[in-house]
Amino acid sequence: MNLASVRAGLLFMVMTLLVLSGCQASTVNGNGQEVHTIVVGSPIAETHPGHEAFKRFEQLVEERSEGRLDIKIYGNGVLGDDRELTESVQRGTIHMTVSSTSPVANFDPSFYIFDLPFLLPDRETAYKILDGDIGQRLLHNLESQNIVGLGYWENGFRQITTSNKPIDSAEDLQGIKIRTMENQLHIAAWREFGANPTPMSFGELFTGLQQGTVDGQENPLALIETNKFYEVQEHLILSNHIYTPFVVMMNKEFHDELPKDLQTIINESMQEAKDYQRDMMIDQDERILQIVTEDGVQVSELPEEEKEKLRELSEPVYESGRKMVENDQLVDEVIAEIDKLQ
Ligand code: TK8
């Protein structure tokens, strides 16, 4: 039985249990109050700050709603990976999820903007773009997909890991079989870098690395740690080549049918969970680098002049990115806003 069918079975079981055990979207409690159940599917490991943020969200929402909202969190990707969970939220099979923005670009091409290499230079700029007019506009665009974008958490700056070779220069990427997200702009970027990009879902990545289906991958440190990628990789190269956000999403029909006061509680609690998650992410790097070093991984930093070569190789990616974002003006606007913030 493959991973996809296991997940489909789990999803069916979870939804059947929720309906049969009277836990469908809403029930009436002992005080005669309507209780709305929010089923959350998360692709993130339960040891990741993203899962902690969902637990903080659960605590805030259940307290503030005085039990009228009941959150059920299914983490570790048991209900699917980013794309499957986003589809489940869109259909209303589950109510809420979080995904990297890269798979969400398959639902709304505006989100390709965050796959442009070296676009966001640092966290502060990323937060200002995401929490400002541009990021909020992208969240609003999701409503046409029956999705309410509730906010952005931090996934982080992507770093490279390999099983067989150090990467000391842009040249060293030639021919390396690297797993990429299932996102056409990511694939194009790694092809321009000279690598051999292999798109693969996040849920299949550890096995792909362990079995040597791919030589390497690229992800933020927190995921390299919590999904144990470092245990099956020999080299970690700090490249910061892309900053990927997480986007938290809720089914729009479900959201809009909730009483207005509960919608407000959800939105306010999500903003607090967002700040909590970002704060947890900020001081993780040193601790994670120590863990992977102690596990025998060779850690290095890609020299600035080599990053500059990758920036130059990214120029055609910006051209194809303009077409894929389907909004030239948005790309210009983001670049201008980033320049203004420097
Ligand atoms: C986590 C994924 C991950 C992403 C990837 O579910 O697929 O490599 O970076 O964050 O969304």
Coordinates of C-alpha atoms and ligand atoms in Angstrom, one line a residue:
M1 CA 0.0 0.0 0.0
N2 CA 1.6 3.3 -1.0
L3 CA 1.8 6.5 1.0
A4 CA -1.0 8.2 -0.9
S5 CA -3.5 5.4 -0.3
V6 CA -2.5 5.3 3.4
R7 CA -3.2 9.0 3.7
A8 CA -6.5 8.7 1.7
G9 CA -7.6 6.0 4.1
L10 CA -6.6 8.1 7.1
L11 CA -8.4 11.2 5.8
F12 CA -11.6 9.1 5.1
M13 CA -11.4 7.6 8.6
V14 CA -10.9 11.0 10.3
M15 CA -13.8 12.6 8.5
T16 CA -16.0 9.5 9.1
L17 CA -15.2 9.5 12.8
L18 CA -15.9 13.2 13.0
V19 CA -19.3 12.8 11.3
L20 CA -20.3 9.5 13.0
S21 CA -19.2 10.6 16.5
G22 CA -21.3 13.7 16.2
C23 CA -18.2 15.8 15.6
Q24 CA -19.2 17.2 12.3
A25 CA -18.7 20.8 11.6
S26 CA -21.0 21.8 14.5
T27 CA -22.9 20.2 17.5
V28 CA -24.7 21.5 20.5
N29 CA -23.0 21.2 23.9
G30 CA -24.5 20.7 27.4
N31 CA -25.1 24.4 27.8
G32 CA -27.2 24.4 24.6
Q33 CA -24.4 26.3 22.7
E34 CA -23.4 25.5 19.1
V35 CA -19.9 24.1 19.0
H36 CA -18.0 24.3 15.7
T37 CA -15.3 21.8 15.1
I38 CA -12.2 22.9 13.1
V39 CA -10.3 20.0 11.6
V40 CA -6.7 21.0 11.0
G41 CA -4.4 19.0 8.7
S42 CA -0.7 19.9 8.9
P43 CA 2.2 18.6 6.8
I44 CA 4.7 19.7 9.5
A45 CA 6.3 17.5 12.1
E46 CA 4.9 17.9 15.6
T47 CA 8.4 19.0 16.8
H48 CA 8.4 22.0 14.4
P49 CA 7.5 25.5 15.6
G50 CA 4.7 25.4 13.0
H51 CA 3.0 22.7 15.0
E52 CA 3.5 24.6 18.3
A53 CA 1.8 27.5 16.6
F54 CA -1.2 25.4 15.8
K55 CA -1.3 24.3 19.5
R56 CA -1.1 28.0 20.6
F57 CA -3.9 28.9 18.1
E58 CA -6.0 26.0 19.6
Q59 CA -5.5 27.2 23.2
L60 CA -6.3 30.9 22.3
V61 CA -9.4 30.1 20.2
E62 CA -10.9 27.5 22.6
E63 CA -10.4 29.9 25.6
R64 CA -11.7 33.0 23.8
S65 CA -14.7 31.2 22.3
E66 CA -15.5 29.6 25.7
G67 CA -15.6 26.2 24.0
R68 CA -17.8 27.2 21.0
L69 CA -14.8 26.4 18.8
D70 CA -13.2 23.0 19.1
I71 CA -9.8 22.5 17.2
K72 CA -8.6 19.0 16.2
I73 CA -5.0 19.0 14.8
Y74 CA -3.6 16.2 12.7
G75 CA 0.1 16.9 12.2
N76 CA 3.1 15.0 10.7
G77 CA 1.5 15.0 7.3
V78 CA -0.8 12.1 8.2
L79 CA -3.7 13.6 6.2
G80 CA -1.4 14.5 3.2
D81 CA 1.3 16.9 2.1
D82 CA 1.0 20.6 1.2
R83 CA -0.8 20.2 -2.1
E84 CA -3.1 17.4 -0.9
L85 CA -4.0 19.4 2.2
T86 CA -4.6 22.6 0.3
E87 CA -6.9 20.7 -2.0
S88 CA -8.7 19.2 1.0
V89 CA -9.3 22.7 2.5
Q90 CA -10.5 24.0 -0.9
R91 CA -13.0 21.1 -1.1
G92 CA -14.0 21.4 2.6
T93 CA -12.9 17.9 3.4
I94 CA -10.9 19.5 6.2
H95 CA -11.2 23.0 7.5
M96 CA -7.7 24.3 7.9
T97 CA -4.1 23.7 6.9
V98 CA -0.7 25.3 6.4
S99 CA 1.4 25.0 3.2
S100 CA 4.6 26.5 1.8
T101 CA 3.6 29.1 -0.7
S102 CA 5.3 27.2 -3.5
P103 CA 2.6 24.4 -3.9
V104 CA -0.1 27.1 -3.4
A105 CA 1.2 28.6 -6.6
N106 CA -0.6 25.7 -8.3
F107 CA -3.9 27.2 -7.0
D108 CA -3.1 30.9 -7.5
P109 CA 0.0 31.8 -9.7
S110 CA 0.6 35.1 -7.8
F111 CA 2.3 32.9 -5.2
Y112 CA 5.1 32.1 -7.6
I113 CA 6.5 35.4 -6.6
F114 CA 8.1 33.8 -3.5
D115 CA 9.9 31.3 -5.6
L116 CA 12.1 33.9 -7.3
P117 CA 15.7 33.2 -6.1
F118 CA 17.3 35.7 -3.8
L119 CA 14.1 37.9 -3.9
L120 CA 13.7 38.4 -0.1
P121 CA 17.0 39.5 1.5
D122 CA 16.2 39.0 5.2
R123 CA 13.5 38.2 7.7
E124 CA 12.5 41.8 8.5
T125 CA 12.0 42.6 4.8
A126 CA 10.1 39.3 4.3
Y127 CA 7.7 40.1 7.3
K128 CA 7.1 43.6 6.0
I129 CA 6.2 42.4 2.5
L130 CA 4.1 39.5 3.8
D131 CA 2.2 41.5 6.5
G132 CA 1.9 44.6 4.3
D133 CA -0.4 45.4 1.4
I134 CA 1.2 43.0 -1.2
G135 CA 1.1 39.9 1.1
Q136 CA -2.4 40.7 2.3
R137 CA -3.6 41.2 -1.3
L138 CA -2.2 37.7 -2.2
L139 CA -4.2 36.2 0.8
H140 CA -7.3 38.0 -0.4
N141 CA -6.8 36.5 -4.0
L142 CA -7.2 33.0 -2.5
E143 CA -10.9 33.7 -1.8
S144 CA -11.6 33.0 -5.5
Q145 CA -10.3 29.5 -4.7
N146 CA -12.8 29.0 -1.8
I147 CA -9.8 29.6 0.6
V148 CA -9.4 32.2 3.3
G149 CA -5.7 33.1 3.7
L150 CA -5.3 33.7 7.5
G151 CA -1.7 34.7 7.5
Y152 CA 2.0 33.8 6.9
W153 CA 4.2 31.9 9.2
E154 CA 8.0 31.4 8.8
N155 CA 9.3 28.4 6.9
G156 CA 12.5 30.2 6.3
F157 CA 15.6 30.6 4.2
R158 CA 16.3 27.5 2.1
Q159 CA 19.7 25.7 2.6
I160 CA 21.2 22.9 0.5
T161 CA 22.1 19.4 1.7
T162 CA 23.8 16.6 -0.2
S163 CA 24.6 13.0 0.4
N164 CA 27.8 12.8 -1.6
K165 CA 29.6 16.0 -2.2
P166 CA 30.4 19.4 -0.7
I167 CA 29.2 22.4 -2.7
D168 CA 31.9 25.1 -2.5
S169 CA 31.0 26.9 -5.7
A170 CA 28.1 27.4 -8.1
E171 CA 30.0 25.1 -10.5
D172 CA 29.7 22.2 -8.0
L173 CA 25.9 22.2 -8.5
Q174 CA 26.4 20.9 -12.1
G175 CA 24.5 17.7 -12.6
I176 CA 23.6 17.2 -9.0
K177 CA 20.3 15.3 -8.7
I178 CA 18.4 17.7 -6.3
R179 CA 14.9 17.2 -5.1
T180 CA 12.7 20.3 -5.7
M181 CA 9.2 21.2 -4.6
E182 CA 6.5 20.5 -7.2
N183 CA 6.7 24.0 -8.5
Q184 CA 7.7 24.9 -12.1
L185 CA 9.7 28.0 -11.1
H186 CA 11.8 26.1 -8.5
I187 CA 12.5 23.5 -11.2
A188 CA 13.5 26.2 -13.7
A189 CA 15.8 27.8 -11.2
W190 CA 17.7 24.6 -10.4
R191 CA 18.0 23.8 -14.1
E192 CA 19.5 27.3 -14.6
F193 CA 21.9 26.6 -11.7
G194 CA 23.1 23.5 -13.7
A195 CA 21.6 20.9 -11.4
N196 CA 19.3 18.0 -12.3
P197 CA 16.0 19.0 -10.6
T198 CA 13.7 16.2 -9.4
P199 CA 10.3 17.4 -8.2
M200 CA 9.0 15.3 -5.3
S201 CA 6.4 15.7 -2.6
F202 CA 7.7 16.6 0.9
G203 CA 6.2 13.4 2.3
E204 CA 8.4 11.3 0.0
L205 CA 11.6 13.3 0.5
F206 CA 13.2 11.4 3.4
T207 CA 12.8 8.1 1.7
G208 CA 14.1 9.6 -1.6
L209 CA 17.3 10.8 0.2
Q210 CA 17.7 7.5 2.2
Q211 CA 17.4 5.4 -0.9
G212 CA 19.5 7.7 -3.1
T213 CA 16.7 8.5 -5.5
V214 CA 18.0 12.0 -5.2
D215 CA 21.5 13.3 -4.1
G216 CA 20.2 16.2 -2.2
Q217 CA 17.5 18.6 -1.3
E218 CA 17.0 22.2 -0.2
N219 CA 14.9 23.3 2.8
P220 CA 15.1 25.7 5.8
L221 CA 17.1 24.5 8.8
A222 CA 14.0 23.8 11.0
L223 CA 12.6 21.3 8.4
I224 CA 16.1 19.7 7.9
E225 CA 16.1 19.1 11.6
T226 CA 12.5 18.1 12.4
N227 CA 12.2 15.8 9.3
K228 CA 15.7 14.3 10.1
F229 CA 17.0 15.0 6.6
Y230 CA 20.5 15.6 8.2
E231 CA 20.6 11.9 9.3
V232 CA 20.8 10.8 5.6
Q233 CA 22.9 13.7 4.3
E234 CA 26.7 14.3 4.6
H235 CA 26.9 18.0 3.7
L236 CA 24.9 21.1 4.7
I237 CA 25.6 24.2 2.6
L238 CA 24.2 27.6 3.9
S239 CA 23.1 29.3 0.7
N240 CA 19.9 31.3 1.7
H241 CA 18.9 31.1 -2.0
I242 CA 15.2 31.5 -1.4
Y243 CA 13.0 32.6 1.6
T244 CA 9.8 30.5 1.6
P245 CA 6.8 31.6 3.7
F246 CA 4.2 29.2 5.1
V247 CA 0.6 30.3 4.4
V248 CA -2.2 29.3 6.8
M249 CA -5.5 28.6 5.1
M250 CA -9.2 27.9 6.0
N251 CA -12.1 26.7 3.9
K252 CA -14.0 29.9 2.9
E253 CA -17.5 28.5 3.0
F254 CA -16.9 27.1 6.5
H255 CA -15.3 30.4 7.6
D256 CA -18.0 32.6 6.3
E257 CA -20.8 30.5 7.9
L258 CA -19.3 30.9 11.3
P259 CA -20.8 33.6 13.6
K260 CA -19.0 36.9 13.2
D261 CA -17.6 36.9 16.7
L262 CA -16.0 33.5 16.1
Q263 CA -14.5 34.8 12.9
T264 CA -12.9 37.7 14.8
I265 CA -11.6 35.3 17.5
I266 CA -10.0 33.1 14.8
N267 CA -8.4 36.1 13.0
E268 CA -7.0 37.7 16.3
S269 CA -5.8 34.3 17.6
M270 CA -4.1 33.6 14.3
Q271 CA -2.2 36.9 14.4
E272 CA -0.9 36.0 17.9
A273 CA 0.0 32.5 16.8
K274 CA 1.9 34.0 13.8
D275 CA 4.0 36.2 16.1
Y276 CA 4.6 33.2 18.5
Q277 CA 5.7 31.0 15.6
R278 CA 8.1 33.6 14.1
D279 CA 9.6 34.3 17.5
M280 CA 10.2 30.6 18.0
M281 CA 11.9 30.3 14.6
I282 CA 14.3 33.2 15.1
D283 CA 16.6 31.7 17.7
Q284 CA 16.6 28.1 16.2
D285 CA 19.6 28.3 13.8
E286 CA 22.5 28.0 16.2
R287 CA 20.9 25.1 18.0
I288 CA 20.1 23.2 14.8
L289 CA 23.6 23.8 13.3
Q290 CA 25.1 22.3 16.5
I291 CA 22.8 19.2 16.3
V292 CA 23.7 18.5 12.6
T293 CA 27.4 19.1 13.3
E294 CA 27.4 16.7 16.2
D295 CA 25.7 14.2 13.9
G296 CA 28.8 14.4 11.7
V297 CA 27.4 16.6 8.9
Q298 CA 29.9 18.9 7.3
V299 CA 28.5 22.4 7.5
S300 CA 29.8 25.2 5.2
E301 CA 28.6 28.5 3.8
L302 CA 28.4 29.2 0.1
P303 CA 30.9 32.1 -0.5
E304 CA 29.2 35.4 -1.4
E305 CA 30.9 35.5 -4.8
E306 CA 29.3 32.1 -5.6
K307 CA 25.9 33.3 -4.4
E308 CA 26.4 36.2 -6.8
K309 CA 27.0 33.8 -9.7
L310 CA 23.7 32.1 -8.8
R311 CA 21.9 35.5 -8.7
E312 CA 23.3 36.1 -12.3
L313 CA 22.1 32.6 -13.4
S314 CA 18.7 33.5 -11.9
E315 CA 18.0 36.2 -14.5
P316 CA 16.1 33.9 -16.9
V317 CA 14.1 32.6 -13.9
Y318 CA 12.9 36.2 -13.3
E319 CA 11.8 36.4 -16.9
S320 CA 9.9 33.1 -16.8
G321 CA 8.7 34.1 -13.3
R322 CA 7.0 37.2 -14.7
K323 CA 5.0 35.0 -17.1
M324 CA 4.1 32.4 -14.4
V325 CA 3.0 35.0 -11.8
E326 CA 0.8 36.2 -14.7
N327 CA 1.2 39.8 -13.3
D328 CA 4.2 41.7 -14.5
Q329 CA 3.2 44.7 -12.3
L330 CA 3.2 42.5 -9.2
V331 CA 6.8 41.5 -9.7
D332 CA 7.9 45.1 -10.3
E333 CA 5.9 46.2 -7.3
V334 CA 7.5 43.6 -5.0
I335 CA 11.0 44.4 -6.2
A336 CA 10.4 48.2 -5.8
E337 CA 9.0 47.7 -2.3
I338 CA 11.9 45.5 -1.3
D339 CA 14.4 48.1 -2.6
K340 CA 12.5 50.8 -0.6
L341 CA 12.8 48.8 2.6
Q342 CA 16.6 48.4 2.3
Ligands
TK8_1 C1 6.5 21.2 4.4 C2 6.8 21.7 3.0 C3 8.2 22.2 3.0 C4 8.6 22.7 1.6 C5 9.1 21.5 0.8 O1 5.3 20.5 4.3 O2 8.2 20.8 0.2 O3 10.3 21.3 0.6 O4 9.7 23.6 1.8 O5 8.1 23.3 3.8 O6 6.0 22.8 2.6

